CSV table of C-alpha atoms in Angstrom, one decimal:
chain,number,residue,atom,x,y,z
A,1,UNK,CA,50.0,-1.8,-29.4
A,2,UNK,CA,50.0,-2.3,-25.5
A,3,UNK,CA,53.1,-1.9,-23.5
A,4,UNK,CA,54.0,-4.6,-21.8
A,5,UNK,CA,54.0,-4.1,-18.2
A,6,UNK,CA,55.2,-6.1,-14.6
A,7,UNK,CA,52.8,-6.1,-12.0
A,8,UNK,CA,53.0,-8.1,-8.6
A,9,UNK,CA,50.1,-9.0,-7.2
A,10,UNK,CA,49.8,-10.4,-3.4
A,11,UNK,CA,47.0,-12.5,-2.5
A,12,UNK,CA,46.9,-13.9,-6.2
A,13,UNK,CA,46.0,-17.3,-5.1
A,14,UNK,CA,42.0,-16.9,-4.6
A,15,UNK,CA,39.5,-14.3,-5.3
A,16,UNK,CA,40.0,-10.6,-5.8
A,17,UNK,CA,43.9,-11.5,-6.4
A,18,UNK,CA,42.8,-13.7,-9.3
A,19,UNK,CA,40.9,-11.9,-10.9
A,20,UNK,CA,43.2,-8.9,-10.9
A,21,UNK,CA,45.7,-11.6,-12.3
A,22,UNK,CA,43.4,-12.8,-15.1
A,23,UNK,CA,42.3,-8.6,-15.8
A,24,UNK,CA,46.3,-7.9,-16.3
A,25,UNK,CA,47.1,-10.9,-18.3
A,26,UNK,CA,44.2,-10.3,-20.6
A,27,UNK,CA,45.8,-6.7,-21.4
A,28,UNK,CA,49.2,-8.4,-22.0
A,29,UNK,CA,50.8,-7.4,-18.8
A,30,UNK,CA,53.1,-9.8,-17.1
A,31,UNK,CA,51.9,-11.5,-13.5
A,32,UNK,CA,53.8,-12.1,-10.2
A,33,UNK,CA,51.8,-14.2,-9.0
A,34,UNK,CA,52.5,-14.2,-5.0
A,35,UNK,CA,51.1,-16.0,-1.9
A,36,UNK,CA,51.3,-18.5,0.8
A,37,UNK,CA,49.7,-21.6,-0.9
A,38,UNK,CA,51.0,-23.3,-4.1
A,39,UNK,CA,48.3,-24.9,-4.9
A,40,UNK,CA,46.5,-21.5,-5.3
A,41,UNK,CA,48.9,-19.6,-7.1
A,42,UNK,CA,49.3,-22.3,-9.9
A,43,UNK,CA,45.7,-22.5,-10.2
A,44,UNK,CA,45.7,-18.8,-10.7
A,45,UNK,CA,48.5,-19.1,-13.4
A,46,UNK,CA,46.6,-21.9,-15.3
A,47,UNK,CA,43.9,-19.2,-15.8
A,48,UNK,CA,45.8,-16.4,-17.4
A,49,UNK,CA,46.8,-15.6,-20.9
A,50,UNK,CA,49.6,-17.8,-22.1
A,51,UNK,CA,52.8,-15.5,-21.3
A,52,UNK,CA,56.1,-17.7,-20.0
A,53,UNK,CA,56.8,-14.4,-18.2
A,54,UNK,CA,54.0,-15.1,-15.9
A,55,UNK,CA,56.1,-16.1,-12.2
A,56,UNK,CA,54.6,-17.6,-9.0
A,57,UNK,CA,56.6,-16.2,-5.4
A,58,UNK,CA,55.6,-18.2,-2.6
A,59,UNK,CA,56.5,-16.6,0.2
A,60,UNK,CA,54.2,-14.7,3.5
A,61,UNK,CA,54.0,-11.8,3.6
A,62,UNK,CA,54.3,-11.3,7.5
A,63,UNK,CA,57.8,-12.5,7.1
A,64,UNK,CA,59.9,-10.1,6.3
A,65,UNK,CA,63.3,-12.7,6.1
A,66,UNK,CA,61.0,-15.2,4.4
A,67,UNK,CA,59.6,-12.9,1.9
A,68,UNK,CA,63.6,-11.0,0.6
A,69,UNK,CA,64.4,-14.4,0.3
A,70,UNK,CA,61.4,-15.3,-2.5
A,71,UNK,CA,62.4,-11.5,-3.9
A,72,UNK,CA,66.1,-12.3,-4.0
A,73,UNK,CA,65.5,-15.5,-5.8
A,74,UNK,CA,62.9,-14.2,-8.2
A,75,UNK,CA,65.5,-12.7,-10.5
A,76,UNK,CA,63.1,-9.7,-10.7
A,77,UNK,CA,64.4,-6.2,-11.7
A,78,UNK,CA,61.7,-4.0,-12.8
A,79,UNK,CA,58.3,-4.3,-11.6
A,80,UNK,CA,55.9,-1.6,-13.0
A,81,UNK,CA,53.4,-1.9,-10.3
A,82,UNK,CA,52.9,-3.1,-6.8
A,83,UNK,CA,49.2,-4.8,-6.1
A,84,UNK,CA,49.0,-5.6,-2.4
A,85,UNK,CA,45.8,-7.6,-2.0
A,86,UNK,CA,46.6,-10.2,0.5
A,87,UNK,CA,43.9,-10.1,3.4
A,88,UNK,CA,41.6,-11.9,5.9
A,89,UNK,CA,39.2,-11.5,7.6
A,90,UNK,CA,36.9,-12.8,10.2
A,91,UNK,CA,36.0,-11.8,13.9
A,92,UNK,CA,38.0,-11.6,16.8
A,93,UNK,CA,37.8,-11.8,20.8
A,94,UNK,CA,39.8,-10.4,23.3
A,95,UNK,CA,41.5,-13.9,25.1
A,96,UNK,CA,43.5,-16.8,24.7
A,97,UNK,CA,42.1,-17.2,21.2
A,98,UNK,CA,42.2,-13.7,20.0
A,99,UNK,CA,43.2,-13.4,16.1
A,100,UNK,CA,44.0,-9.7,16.3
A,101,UNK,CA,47.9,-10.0,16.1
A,102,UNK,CA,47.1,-13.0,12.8
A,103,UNK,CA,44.8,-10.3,11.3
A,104,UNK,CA,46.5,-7.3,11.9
A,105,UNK,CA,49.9,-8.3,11.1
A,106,UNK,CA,48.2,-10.1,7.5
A,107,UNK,CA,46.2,-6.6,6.4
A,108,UNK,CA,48.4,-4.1,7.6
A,109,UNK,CA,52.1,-5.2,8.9
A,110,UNK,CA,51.7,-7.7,5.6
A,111,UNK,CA,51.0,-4.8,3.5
A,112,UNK,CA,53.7,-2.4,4.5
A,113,UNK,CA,56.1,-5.4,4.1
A,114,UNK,CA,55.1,-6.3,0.7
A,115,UNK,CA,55.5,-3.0,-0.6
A,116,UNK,CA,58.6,-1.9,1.3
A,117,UNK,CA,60.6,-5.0,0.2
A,118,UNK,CA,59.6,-4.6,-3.5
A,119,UNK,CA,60.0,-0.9,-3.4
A,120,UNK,CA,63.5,-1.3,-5.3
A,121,UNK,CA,61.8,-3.3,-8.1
A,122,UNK,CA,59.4,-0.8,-8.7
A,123,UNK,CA,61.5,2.4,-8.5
A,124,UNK,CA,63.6,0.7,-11.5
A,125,UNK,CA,60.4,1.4,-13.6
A,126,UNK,CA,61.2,3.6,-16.6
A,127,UNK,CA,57.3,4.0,-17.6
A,128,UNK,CA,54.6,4.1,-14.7
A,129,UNK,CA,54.8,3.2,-11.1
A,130,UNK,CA,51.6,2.3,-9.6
A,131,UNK,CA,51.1,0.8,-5.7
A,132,UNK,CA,47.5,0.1,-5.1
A,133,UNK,CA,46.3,-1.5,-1.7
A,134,UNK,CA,43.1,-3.3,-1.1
A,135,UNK,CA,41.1,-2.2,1.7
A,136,UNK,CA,37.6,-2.3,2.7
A,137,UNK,CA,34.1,-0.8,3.7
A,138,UNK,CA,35.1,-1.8,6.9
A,139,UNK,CA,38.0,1.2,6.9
A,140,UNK,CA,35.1,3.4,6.9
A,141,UNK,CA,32.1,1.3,9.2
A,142,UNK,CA,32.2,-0.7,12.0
A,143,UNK,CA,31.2,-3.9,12.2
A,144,UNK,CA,30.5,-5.3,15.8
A,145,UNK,CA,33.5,-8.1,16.6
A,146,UNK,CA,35.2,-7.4,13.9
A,147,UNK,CA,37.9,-4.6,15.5
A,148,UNK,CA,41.0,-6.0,14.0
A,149,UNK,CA,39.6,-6.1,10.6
A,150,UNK,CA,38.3,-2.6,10.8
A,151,UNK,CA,41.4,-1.3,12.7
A,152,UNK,CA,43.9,-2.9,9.9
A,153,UNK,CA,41.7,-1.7,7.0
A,154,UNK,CA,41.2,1.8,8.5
A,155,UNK,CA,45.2,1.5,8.9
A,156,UNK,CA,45.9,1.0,5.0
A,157,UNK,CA,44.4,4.1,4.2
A,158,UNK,CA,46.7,5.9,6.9
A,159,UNK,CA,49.5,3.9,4.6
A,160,UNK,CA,48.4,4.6,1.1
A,161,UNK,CA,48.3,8.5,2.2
A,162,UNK,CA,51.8,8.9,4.0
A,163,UNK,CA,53.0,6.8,0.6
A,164,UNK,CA,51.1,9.0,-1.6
A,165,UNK,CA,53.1,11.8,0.0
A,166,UNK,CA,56.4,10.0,0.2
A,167,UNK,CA,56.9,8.7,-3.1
A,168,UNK,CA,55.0,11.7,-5.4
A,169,UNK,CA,58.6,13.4,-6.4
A,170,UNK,CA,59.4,9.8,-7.6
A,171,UNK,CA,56.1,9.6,-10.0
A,172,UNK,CA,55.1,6.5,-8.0
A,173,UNK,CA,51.3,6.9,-7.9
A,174,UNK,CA,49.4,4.8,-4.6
A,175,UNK,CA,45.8,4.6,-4.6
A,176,UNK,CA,43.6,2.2,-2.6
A,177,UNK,CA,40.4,0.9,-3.0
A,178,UNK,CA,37.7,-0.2,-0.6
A,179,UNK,CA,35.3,-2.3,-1.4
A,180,UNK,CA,31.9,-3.6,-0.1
A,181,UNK,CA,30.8,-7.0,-0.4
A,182,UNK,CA,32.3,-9.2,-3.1
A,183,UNK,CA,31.3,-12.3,-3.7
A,184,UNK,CA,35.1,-14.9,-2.7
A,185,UNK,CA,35.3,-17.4,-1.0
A,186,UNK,CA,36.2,-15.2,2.4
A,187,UNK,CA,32.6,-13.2,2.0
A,188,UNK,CA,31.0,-16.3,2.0
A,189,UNK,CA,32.2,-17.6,5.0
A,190,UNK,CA,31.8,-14.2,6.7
A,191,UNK,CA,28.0,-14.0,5.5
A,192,UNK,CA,28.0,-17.6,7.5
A,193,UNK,CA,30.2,-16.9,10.5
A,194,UNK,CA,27.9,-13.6,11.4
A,195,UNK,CA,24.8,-15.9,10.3
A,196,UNK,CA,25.8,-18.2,12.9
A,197,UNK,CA,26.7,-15.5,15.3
A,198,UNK,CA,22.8,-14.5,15.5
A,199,UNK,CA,20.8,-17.7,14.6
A,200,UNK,CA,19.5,-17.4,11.1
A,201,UNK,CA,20.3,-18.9,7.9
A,202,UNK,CA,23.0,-17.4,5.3
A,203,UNK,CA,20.4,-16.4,2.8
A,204,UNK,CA,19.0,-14.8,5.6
A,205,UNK,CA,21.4,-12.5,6.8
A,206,UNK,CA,22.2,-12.0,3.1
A,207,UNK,CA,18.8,-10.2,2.3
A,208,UNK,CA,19.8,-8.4,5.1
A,209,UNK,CA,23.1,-6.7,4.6
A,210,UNK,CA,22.1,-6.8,1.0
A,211,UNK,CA,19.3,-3.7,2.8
A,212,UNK,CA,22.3,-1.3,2.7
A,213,UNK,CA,23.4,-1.6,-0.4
A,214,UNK,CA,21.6,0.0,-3.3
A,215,UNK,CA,22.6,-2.1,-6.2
A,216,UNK,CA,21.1,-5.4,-4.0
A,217,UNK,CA,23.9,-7.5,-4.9
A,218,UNK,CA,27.6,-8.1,-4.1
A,219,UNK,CA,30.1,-7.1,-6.4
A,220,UNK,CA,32.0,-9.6,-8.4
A,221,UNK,CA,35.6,-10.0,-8.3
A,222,UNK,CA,35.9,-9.0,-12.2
A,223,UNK,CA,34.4,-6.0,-11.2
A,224,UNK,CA,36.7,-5.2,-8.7
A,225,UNK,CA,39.5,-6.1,-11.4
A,226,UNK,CA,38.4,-3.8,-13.9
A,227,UNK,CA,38.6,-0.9,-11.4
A,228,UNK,CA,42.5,-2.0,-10.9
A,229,UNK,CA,42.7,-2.2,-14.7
A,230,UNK,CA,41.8,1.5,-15.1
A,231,UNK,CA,44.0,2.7,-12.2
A,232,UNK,CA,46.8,1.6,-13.7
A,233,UNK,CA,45.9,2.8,-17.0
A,234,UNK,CA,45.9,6.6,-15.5
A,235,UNK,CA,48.8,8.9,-14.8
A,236,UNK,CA,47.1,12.0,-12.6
A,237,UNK,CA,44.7,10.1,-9.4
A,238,UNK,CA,47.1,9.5,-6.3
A,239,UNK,CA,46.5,9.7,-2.5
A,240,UNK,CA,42.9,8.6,-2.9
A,241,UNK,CA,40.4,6.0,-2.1
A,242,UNK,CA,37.7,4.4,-4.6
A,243,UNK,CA,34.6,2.7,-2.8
A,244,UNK,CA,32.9,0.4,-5.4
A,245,UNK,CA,30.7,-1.0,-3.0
A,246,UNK,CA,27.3,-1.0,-5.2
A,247,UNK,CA,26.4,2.6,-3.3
A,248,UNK,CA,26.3,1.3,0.1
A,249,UNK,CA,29.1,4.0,1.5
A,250,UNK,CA,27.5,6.7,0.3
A,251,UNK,CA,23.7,6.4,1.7
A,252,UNK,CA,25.4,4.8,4.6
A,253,UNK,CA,26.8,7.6,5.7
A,254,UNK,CA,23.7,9.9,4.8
A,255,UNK,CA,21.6,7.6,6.3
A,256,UNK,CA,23.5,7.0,9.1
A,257,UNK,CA,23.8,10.8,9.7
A,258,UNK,CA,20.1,11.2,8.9
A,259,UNK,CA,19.4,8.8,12.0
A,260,UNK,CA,21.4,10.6,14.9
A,261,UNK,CA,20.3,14.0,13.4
A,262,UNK,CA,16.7,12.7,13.8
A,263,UNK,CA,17.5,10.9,17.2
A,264,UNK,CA,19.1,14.0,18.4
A,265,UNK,CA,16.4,16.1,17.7
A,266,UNK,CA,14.0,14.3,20.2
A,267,UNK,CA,15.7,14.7,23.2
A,268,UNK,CA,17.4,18.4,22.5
A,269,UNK,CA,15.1,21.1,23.7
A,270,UNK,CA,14.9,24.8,23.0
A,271,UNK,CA,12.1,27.2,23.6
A,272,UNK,CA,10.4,24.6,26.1
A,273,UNK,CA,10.0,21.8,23.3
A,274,UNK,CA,12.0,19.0,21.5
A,275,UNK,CA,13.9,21.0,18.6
A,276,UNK,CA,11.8,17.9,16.3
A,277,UNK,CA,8.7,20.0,17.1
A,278,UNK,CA,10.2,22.8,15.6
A,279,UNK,CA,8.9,23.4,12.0
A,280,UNK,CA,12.9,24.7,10.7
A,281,UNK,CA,14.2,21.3,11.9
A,282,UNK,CA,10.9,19.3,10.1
A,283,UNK,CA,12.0,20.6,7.1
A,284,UNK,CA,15.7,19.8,7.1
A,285,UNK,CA,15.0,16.2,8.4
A,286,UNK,CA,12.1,16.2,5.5
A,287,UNK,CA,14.6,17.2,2.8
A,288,UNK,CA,17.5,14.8,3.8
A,289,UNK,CA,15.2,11.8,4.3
A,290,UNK,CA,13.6,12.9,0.6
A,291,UNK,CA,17.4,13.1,-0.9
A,292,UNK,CA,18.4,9.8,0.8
A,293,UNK,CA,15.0,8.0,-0.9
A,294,UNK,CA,16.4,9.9,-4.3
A,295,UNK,CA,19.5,8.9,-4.1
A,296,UNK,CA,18.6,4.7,-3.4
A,297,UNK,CA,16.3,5.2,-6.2
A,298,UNK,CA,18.9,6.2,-8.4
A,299,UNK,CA,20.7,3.8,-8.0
A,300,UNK,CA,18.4,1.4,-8.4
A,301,UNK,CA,17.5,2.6,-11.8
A,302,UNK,CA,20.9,1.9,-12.8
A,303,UNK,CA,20.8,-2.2,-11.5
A,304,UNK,CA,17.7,-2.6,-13.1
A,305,UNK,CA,18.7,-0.8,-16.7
A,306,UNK,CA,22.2,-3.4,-16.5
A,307,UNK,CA,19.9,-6.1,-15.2
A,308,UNK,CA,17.6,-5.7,-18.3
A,309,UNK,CA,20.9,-5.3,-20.7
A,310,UNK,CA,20.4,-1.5,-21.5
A,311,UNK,CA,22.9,1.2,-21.7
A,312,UNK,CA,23.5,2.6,-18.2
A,313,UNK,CA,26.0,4.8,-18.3
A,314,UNK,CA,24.1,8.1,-17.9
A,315,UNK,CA,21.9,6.2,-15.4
A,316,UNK,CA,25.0,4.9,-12.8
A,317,UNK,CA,26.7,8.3,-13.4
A,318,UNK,CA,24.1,10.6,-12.1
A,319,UNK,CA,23.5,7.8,-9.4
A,320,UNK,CA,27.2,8.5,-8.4
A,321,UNK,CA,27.7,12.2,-8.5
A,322,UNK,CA,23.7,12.4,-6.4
A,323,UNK,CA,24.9,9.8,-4.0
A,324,UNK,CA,28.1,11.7,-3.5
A,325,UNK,CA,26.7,14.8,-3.3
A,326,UNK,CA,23.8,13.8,-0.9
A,327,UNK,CA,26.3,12.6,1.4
A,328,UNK,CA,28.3,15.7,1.6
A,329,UNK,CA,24.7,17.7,2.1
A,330,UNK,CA,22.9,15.1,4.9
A,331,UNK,CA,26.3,15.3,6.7
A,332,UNK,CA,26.4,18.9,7.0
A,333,UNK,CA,22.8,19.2,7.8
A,334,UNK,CA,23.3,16.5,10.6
A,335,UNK,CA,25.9,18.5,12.1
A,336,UNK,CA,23.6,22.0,11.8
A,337,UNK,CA,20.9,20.5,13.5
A,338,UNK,CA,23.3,19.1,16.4
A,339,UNK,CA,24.6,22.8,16.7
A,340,UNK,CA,28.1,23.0,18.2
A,341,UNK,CA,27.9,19.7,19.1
A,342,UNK,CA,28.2,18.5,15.3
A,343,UNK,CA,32.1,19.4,16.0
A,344,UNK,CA,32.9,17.4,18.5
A,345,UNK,CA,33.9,14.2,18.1
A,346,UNK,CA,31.8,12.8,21.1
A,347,UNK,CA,29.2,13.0,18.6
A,348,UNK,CA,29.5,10.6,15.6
A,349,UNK,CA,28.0,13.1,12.9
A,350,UNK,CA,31.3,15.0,12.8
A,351,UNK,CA,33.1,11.9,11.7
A,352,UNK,CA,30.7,11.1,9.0
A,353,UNK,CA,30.8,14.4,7.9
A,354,UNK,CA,34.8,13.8,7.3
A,355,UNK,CA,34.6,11.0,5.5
A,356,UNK,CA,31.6,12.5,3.2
C-alpha cells in the first residue's frame, strides 16, 4: 500500500504543473495546487483523483507578503515535497518594454521564494523531503533574444546546487530537471513568436528545431510527469540535473563541439598548413563526426521501435549511455584539437566540455 504523501506544486494551473498534479494524484498523493489564476487551478483539480485533501493556493509567487499570506491561511503543516514549476517564457529587448525584471523575477526570484517560504512545511516531514525545480534546455544553450530566460534558467541550477548542499544533513533531497521542447500551451506560442520573428510559418520553424532533436518530436507533459514521479520515488539522487529533452542536449553539445573543432582547424596553421590538412586531425574530426551520426541513429532506433509499439527499453538505454558518452569524448577531442586554447574560456569548447 502507497503512503500517502503532500506535495505542492507551483505553476499547477496549465501544462507541465498539471500534469505533475494529475501524475501525483494518480499514485494517491495529495496536491497543493498553487498559482496566479483560479480558473486554472480549479481546472487542474477537476482532473485529479477524487481526494478532499487536494487544496488550491492562489497566491504569486514574486510576492513574498502575498504568498506567507496564502501559506498562513492554508492550514498546511507537513508537506512532503516542494515542486517549483512556475515559469515563462518569451523574448526580451533591452528598452522601455524590456520583460527581463517580469521573467527573471517569475523563474528565479519566484522560485527561491516558493521554496524558502514553504521550507518550514517541508522540514516537518517525517518520511521524504523532496524539492525539485523546473528548468530548461535553455540553462544549458542559448537562444538569441531570449537572455532573461536563459539567464533565469541557468540561475536555478546555481539554486538547486547551493540547496543541494545546504539542506543534505536535513535528508531534504533537491534535484532539477531541464527539459527540451514540451508540447504546452507556452511552447506553442514560443514556436510562433520566433516563427514570426524570421518570416515563416509555425510548422515551419517546427521541422526545424525539431533538426536538433533526435527523437523528432516534443515531449509531452506526462512524460515530463513521470520523470517527477520517479524522483520522488528515490532516496540516494540529489544535487543533479535530468535533461529529458528527446537527446537534443547531448548531440548538441557534441555537435556543437564537433563544429568549432572543425572551424578551428581551418584557420590554425602549423608546419606551414591548416592543422585540417593534417592527416592526425582528419582522423579525430572523422571519428567524432562518425560517433555523432551513431549516436542520432541510436536514438532514432529507439522513436521508431516506441513508434511501432515494440519493447524499447534496451534500445533508448544504449541510446542514452552512447549519447552521454559521445558527448564526454567529442568535447574532449574538440578541446585537443584547439590545443591550449581548449582551456580558455574565450573559446566556447571549454564550456561544452563542462557541461558534458
Amino acid at each position: 500500500m502507497n503512503i500517502q504523501e503532500k506535495y505542492v506544486i507551483s505553476g499547477a494551473g496549465t501544462g507541465i504543473g498539471r500534469a505533475i498534479a494529475q501524475k501525483l494524484s494518480s499514485a494517491d498523493h495529495i496536491c497543493v495546487l498553487l498559482g496566479r489564476n483560479e480558473n486554472n487551478l480549479n481546472d487542474t483539480l477537476s482532473l485529479l483523483k477524487p481526494n478532499n485533501k487536494h487544496q488550491i493556493i492562489v497566491a504569486d509567487i514574486r510576492d513574498k507578503a502575498n504568498l506567507q499570506l496564502a501559506v498562513n491561511q492554508s492550514n498546511l503543516v507537513a508537506v512532503n515535497g516542494l515542486i517549483a514549476n512556475s515559469g515563462i517564457g518569451g523574448e526580451n529587448y533591452w528598452g522601455d518594454n524590456d520583460r527581463w525584471d517580469d521573467i527573471v523575477n517569475t523563474n528565479l526570484t519566484g522560485t527561491y521564494n516558493f521554496v524558502n517560504t514553504f521550507l518550514p512545511k517541508l522540514q516537518k516531514a517525517d518520511a521524504k523531503k523532496h524539492i525539485l525545480i523546473t528548468s530548461s534546455i535553455l540553462a544549458r544553450l542559448g537562444v538569441s533574444n531570449y537572455s532573461a530566460y536563459c539567464a533565469s534558467k541557468a540561475g536555478l541550477l546555481g539554486l538547486m546546487r547551493s540547496w543541494a548542499v545546504q539542506f543534505a544533513p536535513e535528508k531534504i533531497l533537491v534535484n532539477a530537471i531541464c527539459p527540451g521542447w514540451v508540447d504546452t500551451d507556452m511552447a506553442q506560442q514560443g514556436l510562433q513568436g520566433i516563427a514570426d520573428n524570421i518570416g515563416i510559418t509555425k510548422s515551419e520553424f517546427y521541422d526545424i528545431a525539431m533538426q536538433s532533436v533526435p527523437l523528432k518530436r516534443m515531449s509531452r507533459p506526462d512524460e515530463i510527469a513521470n520523470l517527477i514521479g520517479y524522483l520522488i520515488s528515490q532516496e540516494s539522487i540529489t544535487g543533479q540535473c535530468i535533461d529529458i529533452n528527446g537527446g537534443a542536449i547531448m548531440n548538441s553539445i557534441a555537435s556543437g563541439a564537433y563544429e568549432l573543432a572543425l572551424k578551428y582547424s581551418k584557420v590554425r596553421k602549423a608546419f606551414g598548413k591548416e592543422i585540417a590538412q593534417h592527416q592526425a586531425i582528419q582522423f579525430k574530426l572523422a571519428d567524432m563526426a562518425t560517433r555523432i551520426e551513431a549516436a542520432r541513429l541510436l536514438c532514432l532506433k529507439a522513436a521508431w521501435e516506441k513508434d511501432n509499439g515494440l519493447n524499447y527499453d534496451l534500445s533508448s538505454s544504449m541510446a542514452k549511455v552512447f549519447a552521454s558518452e559521445t558527448a564526454m569524448w567529442v568535447t574532449v577531442e574538440a578541446v585537443q584539437i584547439h590545443g591550449g586554447y581548449g582551456f580558455v574560456k574565450e573559446y566556447h569548447v571549454e564550456r561544452l566540455m563542462r557541461d558534458a
